[in-house]
Coordinates of N, CA and C and ligand atoms in Angstrom, one line a residue:
X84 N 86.4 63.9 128.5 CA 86.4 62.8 127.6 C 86.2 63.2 126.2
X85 N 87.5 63.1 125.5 CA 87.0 63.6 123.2 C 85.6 62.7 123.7
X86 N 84.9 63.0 122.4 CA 83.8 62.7 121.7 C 84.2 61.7 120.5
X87 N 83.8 60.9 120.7 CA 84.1 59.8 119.5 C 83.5 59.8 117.9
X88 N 84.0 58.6 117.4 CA 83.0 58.5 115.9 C 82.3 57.8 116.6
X89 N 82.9 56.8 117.4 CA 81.7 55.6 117.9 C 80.5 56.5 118.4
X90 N 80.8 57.5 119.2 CA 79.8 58.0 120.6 C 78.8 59.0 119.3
X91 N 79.3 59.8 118.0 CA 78.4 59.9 116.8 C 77.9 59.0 116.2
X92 N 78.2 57.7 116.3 CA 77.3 56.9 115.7 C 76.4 56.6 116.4
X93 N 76.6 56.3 117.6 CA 75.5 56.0 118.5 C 74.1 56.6 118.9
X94 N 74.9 58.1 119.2 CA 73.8 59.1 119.3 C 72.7 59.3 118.0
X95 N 73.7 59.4 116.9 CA 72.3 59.5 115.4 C 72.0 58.0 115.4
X96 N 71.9 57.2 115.5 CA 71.3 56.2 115.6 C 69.8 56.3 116.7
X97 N 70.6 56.6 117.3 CA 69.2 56.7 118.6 C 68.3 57.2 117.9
X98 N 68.8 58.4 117.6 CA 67.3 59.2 117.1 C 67.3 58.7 115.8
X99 N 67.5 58.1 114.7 CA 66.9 57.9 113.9 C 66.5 56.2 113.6
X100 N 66.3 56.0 114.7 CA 65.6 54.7 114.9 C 64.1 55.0 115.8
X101 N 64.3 56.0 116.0 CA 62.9 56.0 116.5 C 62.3 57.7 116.5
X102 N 62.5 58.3 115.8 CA 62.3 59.6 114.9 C 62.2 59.9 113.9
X103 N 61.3 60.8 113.4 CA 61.1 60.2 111.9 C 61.6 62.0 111.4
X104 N 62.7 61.7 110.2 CA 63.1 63.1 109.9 C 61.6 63.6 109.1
X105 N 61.8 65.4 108.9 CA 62.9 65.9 109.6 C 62.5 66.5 110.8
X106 N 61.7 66.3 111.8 CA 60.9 66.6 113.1 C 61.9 66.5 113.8
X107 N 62.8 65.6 113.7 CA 64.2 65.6 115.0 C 65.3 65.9 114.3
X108 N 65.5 66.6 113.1 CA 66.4 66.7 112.8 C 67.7 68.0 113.6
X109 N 66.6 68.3 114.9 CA 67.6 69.6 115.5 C 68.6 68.5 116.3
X110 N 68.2 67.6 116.7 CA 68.9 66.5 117.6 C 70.1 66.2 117.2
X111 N 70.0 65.6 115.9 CA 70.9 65.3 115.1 C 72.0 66.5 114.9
X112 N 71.9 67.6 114.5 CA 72.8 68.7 114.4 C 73.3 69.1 116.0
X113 N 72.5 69.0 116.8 CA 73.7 69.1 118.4 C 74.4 68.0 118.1
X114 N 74.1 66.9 117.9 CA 75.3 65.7 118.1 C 76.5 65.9 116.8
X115 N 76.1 66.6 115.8 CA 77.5 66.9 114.4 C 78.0 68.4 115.3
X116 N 77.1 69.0 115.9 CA 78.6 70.5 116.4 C 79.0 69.8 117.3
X117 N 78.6 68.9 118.4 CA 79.1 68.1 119.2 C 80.6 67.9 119.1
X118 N 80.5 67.2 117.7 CA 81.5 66.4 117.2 C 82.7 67.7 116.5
X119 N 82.1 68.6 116.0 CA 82.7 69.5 115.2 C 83.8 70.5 116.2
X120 N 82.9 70.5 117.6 CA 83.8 71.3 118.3 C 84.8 71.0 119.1
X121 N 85.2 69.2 118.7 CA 86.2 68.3 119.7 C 86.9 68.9 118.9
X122 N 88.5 69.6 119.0 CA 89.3 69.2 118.4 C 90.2 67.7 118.1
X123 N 89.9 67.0 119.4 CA 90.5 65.8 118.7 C 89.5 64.9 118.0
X124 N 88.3 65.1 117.7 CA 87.5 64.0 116.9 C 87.8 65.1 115.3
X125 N 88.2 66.1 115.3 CA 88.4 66.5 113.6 C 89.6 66.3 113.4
X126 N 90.8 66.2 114.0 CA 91.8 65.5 114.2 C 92.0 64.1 113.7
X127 N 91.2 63.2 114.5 CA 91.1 61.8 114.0 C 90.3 61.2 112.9
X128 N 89.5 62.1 113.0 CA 88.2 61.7 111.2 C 88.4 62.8 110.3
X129 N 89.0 63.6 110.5 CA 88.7 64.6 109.2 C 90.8 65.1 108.8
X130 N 91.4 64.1 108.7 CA 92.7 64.4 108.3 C 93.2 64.8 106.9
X131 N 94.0 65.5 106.5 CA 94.3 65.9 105.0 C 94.4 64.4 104.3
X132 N 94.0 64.9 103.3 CA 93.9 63.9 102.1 C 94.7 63.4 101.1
X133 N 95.3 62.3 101.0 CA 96.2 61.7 99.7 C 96.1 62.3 98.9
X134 N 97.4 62.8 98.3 CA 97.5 63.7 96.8 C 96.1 62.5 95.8
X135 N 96.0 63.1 95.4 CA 94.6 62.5 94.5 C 93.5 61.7 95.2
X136 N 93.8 61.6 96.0 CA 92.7 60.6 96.5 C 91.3 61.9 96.7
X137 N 89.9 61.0 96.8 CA 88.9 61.6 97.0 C 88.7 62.4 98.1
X138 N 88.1 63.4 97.8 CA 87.7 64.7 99.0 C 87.1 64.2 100.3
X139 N 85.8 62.7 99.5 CA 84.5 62.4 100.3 C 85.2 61.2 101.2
X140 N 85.1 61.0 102.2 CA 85.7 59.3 102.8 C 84.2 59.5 103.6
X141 N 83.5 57.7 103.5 CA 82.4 57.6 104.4 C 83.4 57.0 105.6
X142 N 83.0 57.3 106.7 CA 83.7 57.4 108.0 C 82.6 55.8 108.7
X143 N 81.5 56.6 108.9 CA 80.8 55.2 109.0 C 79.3 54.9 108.2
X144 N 78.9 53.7 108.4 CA 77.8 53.6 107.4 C 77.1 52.5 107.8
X145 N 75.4 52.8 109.0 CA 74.9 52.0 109.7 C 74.2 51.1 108.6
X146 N 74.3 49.6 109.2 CA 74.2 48.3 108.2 C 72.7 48.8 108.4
X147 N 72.2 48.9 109.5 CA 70.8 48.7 110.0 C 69.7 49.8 109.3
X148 N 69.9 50.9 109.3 CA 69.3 52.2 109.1 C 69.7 52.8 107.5
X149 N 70.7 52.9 107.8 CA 71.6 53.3 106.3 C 72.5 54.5 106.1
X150 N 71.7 55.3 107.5 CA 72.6 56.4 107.3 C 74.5 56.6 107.2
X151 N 74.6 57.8 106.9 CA 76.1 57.6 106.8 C 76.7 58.8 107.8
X152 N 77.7 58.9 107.7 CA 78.9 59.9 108.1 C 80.0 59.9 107.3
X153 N 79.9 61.5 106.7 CA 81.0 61.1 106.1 C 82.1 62.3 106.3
X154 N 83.2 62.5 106.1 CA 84.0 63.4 106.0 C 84.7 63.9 104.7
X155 N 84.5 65.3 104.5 CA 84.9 65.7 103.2 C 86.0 66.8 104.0
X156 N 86.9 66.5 103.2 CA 88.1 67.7 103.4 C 89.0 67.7 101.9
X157 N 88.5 69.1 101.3 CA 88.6 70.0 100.3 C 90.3 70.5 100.7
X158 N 91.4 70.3 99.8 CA 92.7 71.1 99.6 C 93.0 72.5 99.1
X159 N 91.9 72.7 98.2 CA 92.0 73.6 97.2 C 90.2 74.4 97.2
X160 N 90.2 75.2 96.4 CA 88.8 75.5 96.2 C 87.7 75.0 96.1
X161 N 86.4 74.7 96.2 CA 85.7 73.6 95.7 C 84.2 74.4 95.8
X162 N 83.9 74.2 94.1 CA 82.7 75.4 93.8 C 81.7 74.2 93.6
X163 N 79.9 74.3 94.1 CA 79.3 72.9 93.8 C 78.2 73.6 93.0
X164 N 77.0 73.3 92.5 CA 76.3 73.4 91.6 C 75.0 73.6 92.7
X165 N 74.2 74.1 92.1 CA 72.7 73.5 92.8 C 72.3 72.2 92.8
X166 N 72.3 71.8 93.7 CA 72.0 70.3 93.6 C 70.6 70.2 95.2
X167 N 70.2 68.7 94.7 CA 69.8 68.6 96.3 C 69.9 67.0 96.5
X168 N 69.8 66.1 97.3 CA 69.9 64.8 97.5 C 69.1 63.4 97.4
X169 N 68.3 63.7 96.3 CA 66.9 63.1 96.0 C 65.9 63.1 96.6
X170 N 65.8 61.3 97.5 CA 64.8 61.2 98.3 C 66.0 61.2 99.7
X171 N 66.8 61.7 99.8 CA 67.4 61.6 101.2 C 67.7 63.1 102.0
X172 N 68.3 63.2 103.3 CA 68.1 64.0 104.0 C 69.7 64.4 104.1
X173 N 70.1 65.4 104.2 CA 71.3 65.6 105.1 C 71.9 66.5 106.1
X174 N 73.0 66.3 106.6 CA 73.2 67.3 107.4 C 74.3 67.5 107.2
X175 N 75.0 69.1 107.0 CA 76.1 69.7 106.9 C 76.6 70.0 108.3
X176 N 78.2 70.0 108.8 CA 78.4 70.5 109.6 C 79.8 70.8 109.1
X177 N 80.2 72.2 109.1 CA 81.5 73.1 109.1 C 82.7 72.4 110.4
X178 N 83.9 72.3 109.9 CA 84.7 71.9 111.2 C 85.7 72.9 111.0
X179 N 86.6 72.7 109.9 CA 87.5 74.1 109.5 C 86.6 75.0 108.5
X180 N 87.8 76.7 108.4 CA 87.5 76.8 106.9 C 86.2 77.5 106.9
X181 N 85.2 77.9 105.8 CA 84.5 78.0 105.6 C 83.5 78.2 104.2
X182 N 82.0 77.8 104.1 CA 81.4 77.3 103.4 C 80.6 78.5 102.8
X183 N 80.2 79.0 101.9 CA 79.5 79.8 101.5 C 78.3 79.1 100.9
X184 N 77.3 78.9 101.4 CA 75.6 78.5 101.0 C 75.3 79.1 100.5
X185 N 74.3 78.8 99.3 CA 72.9 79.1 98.9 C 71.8 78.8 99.3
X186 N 70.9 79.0 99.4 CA 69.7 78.2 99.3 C 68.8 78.1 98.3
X187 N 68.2 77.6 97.3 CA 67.4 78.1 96.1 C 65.9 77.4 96.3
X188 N 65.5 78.4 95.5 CA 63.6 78.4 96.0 C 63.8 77.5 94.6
X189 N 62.7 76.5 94.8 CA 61.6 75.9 93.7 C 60.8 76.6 93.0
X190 N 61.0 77.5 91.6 CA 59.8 77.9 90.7 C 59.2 77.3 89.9
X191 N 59.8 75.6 89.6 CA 58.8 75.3 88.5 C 59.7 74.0 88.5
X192 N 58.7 73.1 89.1 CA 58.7 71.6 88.5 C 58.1 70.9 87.7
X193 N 58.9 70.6 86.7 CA 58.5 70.1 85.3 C 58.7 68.5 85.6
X194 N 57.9 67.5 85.8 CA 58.1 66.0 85.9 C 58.2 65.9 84.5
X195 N 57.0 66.4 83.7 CA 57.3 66.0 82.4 C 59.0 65.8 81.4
X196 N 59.4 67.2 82.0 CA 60.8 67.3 81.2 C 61.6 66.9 82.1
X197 N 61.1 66.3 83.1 CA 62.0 65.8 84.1 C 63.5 67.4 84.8
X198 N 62.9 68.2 84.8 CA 63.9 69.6 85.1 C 62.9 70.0 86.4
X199 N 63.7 70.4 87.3 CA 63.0 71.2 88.6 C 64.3 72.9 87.9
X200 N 63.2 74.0 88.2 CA 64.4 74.7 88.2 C 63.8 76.0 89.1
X201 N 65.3 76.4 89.8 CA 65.5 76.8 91.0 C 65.7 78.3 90.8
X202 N 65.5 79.5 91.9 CA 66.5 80.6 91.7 C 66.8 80.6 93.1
X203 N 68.1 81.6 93.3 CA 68.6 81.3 94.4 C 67.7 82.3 95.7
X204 N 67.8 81.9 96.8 CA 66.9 82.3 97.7 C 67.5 83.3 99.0
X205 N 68.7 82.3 99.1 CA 69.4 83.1 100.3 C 70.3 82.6 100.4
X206 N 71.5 83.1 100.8 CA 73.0 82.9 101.2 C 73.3 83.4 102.4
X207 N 74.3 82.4 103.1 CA 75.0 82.4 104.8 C 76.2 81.6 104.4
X208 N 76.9 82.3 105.4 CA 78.6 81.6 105.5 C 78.3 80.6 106.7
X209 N 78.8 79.5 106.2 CA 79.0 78.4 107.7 C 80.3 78.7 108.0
X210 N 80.3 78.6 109.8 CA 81.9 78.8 110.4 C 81.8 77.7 110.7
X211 N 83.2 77.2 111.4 CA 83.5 76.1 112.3 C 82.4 76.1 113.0
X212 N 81.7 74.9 114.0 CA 80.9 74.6 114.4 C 79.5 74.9 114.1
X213 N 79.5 75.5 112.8 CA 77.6 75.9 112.3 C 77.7 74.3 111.4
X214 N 76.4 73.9 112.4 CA 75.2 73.0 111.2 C 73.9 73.2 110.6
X215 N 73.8 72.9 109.5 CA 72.6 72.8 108.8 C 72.0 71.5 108.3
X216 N 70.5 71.5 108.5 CA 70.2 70.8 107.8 C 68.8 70.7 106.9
X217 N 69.3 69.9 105.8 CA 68.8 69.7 104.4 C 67.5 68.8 104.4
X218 N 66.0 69.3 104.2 CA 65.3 67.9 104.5 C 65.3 67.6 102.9
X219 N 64.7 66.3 102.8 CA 64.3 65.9 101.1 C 64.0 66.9 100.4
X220 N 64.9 67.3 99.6 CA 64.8 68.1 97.9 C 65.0 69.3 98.5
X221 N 65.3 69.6 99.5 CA 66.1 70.9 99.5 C 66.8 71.5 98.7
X222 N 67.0 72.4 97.9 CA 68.2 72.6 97.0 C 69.7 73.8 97.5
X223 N 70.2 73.3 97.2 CA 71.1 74.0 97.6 C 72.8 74.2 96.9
X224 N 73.8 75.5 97.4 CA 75.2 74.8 96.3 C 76.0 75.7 97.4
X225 N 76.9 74.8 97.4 CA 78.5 75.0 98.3 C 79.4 76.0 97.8
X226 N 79.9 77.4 98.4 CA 80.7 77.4 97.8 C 82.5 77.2 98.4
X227 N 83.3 76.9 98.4 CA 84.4 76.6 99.2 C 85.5 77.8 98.4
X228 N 85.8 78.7 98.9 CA 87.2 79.3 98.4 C 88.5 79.4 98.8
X229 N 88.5 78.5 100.0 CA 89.7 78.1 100.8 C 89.7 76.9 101.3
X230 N 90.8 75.8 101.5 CA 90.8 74.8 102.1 C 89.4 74.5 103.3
X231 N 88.5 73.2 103.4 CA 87.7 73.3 104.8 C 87.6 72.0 104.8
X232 N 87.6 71.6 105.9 CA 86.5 70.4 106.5 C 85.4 70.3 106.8
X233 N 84.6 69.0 106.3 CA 83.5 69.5 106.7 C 82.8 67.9 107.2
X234 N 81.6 67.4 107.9 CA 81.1 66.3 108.3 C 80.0 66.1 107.4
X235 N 79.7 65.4 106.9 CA 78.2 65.6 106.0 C 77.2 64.3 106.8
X236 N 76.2 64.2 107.4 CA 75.4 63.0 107.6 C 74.1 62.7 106.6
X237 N 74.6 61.5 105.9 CA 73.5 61.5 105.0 C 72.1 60.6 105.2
X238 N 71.5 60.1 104.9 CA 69.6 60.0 105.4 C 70.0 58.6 104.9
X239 N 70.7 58.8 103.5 CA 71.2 57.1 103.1 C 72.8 57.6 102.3
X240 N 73.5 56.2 102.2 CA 74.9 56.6 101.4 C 74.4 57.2 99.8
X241 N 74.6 58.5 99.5 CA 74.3 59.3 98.5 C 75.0 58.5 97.3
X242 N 75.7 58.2 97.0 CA 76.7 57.4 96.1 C 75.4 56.4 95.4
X243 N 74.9 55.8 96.5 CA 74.0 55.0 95.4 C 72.3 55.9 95.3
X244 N 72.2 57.2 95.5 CA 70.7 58.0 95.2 C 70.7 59.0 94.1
X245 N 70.1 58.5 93.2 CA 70.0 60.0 91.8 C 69.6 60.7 92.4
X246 N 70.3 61.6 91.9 CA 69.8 63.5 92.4 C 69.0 63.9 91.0
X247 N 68.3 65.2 91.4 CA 66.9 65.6 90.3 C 68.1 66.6 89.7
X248 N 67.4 66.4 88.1 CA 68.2 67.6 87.5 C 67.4 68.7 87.6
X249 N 68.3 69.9 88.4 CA 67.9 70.9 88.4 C 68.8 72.4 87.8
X250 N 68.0 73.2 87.2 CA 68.6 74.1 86.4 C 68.2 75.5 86.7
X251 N 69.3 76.5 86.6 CA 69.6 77.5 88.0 C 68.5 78.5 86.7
X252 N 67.7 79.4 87.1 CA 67.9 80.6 86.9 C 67.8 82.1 87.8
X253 N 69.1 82.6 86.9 CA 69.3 83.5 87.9 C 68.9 85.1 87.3
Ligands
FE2_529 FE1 74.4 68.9 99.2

């Protein structure tokens, strides 16, 4: 029986209705490889993208909870910055392709100047079927140098959460 979007919505629901991140967040990442290693659910949610159209498509987005799912599939290279997700949580999951991570340590948060600034900590390649996940203020930066797909679940839809400025030193 494929694995559905429906049967991923259902499953992160479960647990994030009655689990509090990030304590369950290993749960959550079996149910995104779950999904990552159907070939026909990356098939049906994660298809190439309209000449211009956006990388990011939210796939779904619980009215109840908030979380999302979303699918990003990159054509071209795609280099990201250190960033992290504000007050939200996420989870990466690799489907094609591959992802070159960072991780950056916290040396000095300044509220005052409103700057967190980071150096980097450690780097891993994600393959097809590797997930990660990001709790609150994790920082982290993508690097993509070939076409990938990838699943992202977010804690809430990121579109509406300011991210902290943070500034690399390396
Ligand atoms: Fe991110």
């Amino acid at each position: 029986m494929p694995y559905t979007l429906n049967d991923l919505a259902g499953d992160i629901k479960d647990i994030v209705q009655t689990n509090k991140m990030p304590d369950d967040s290993e749960k959550i990442c079996h149910f995104v490889s779950k999904a990552l290693m159907d070939p026909s659910f990356v098939l049906q949610n994660l298809p190439d993208r309209k000449e211009g159209s956006s990388p990011r498509e939210i796939l779904y987005e619980d009215a109840q909870t908030g979380f999302c799912i979303c699918g990003h599939v990159y054509s071209t290279k795609a280099i990201g910055f250190p960033h992290d997700h504000g007050s939200s949580w996420a989870v990466y999951g690799q489907a094609s392709g591959e992802t070159e991570m960072t991780d950056w340590k916290i040396i000095k948060d300044q509220p005052d100047e409103g700057v967190i600034y980071v150096k980097p900590n450690k780097t891993y390649i994600m393959k097809p079927g590797d997930v990660h996940f990001y709790s609150v203020g994790d920082v982290h930066s993508p690097v993509r140098k070939a076409p990938v797909r990838l699943l992202r679940i977010e804690g809430v839809n990121l579109d509406n959460i300011q991210r902290s400025n943070i500034k690399a030193e390396v």
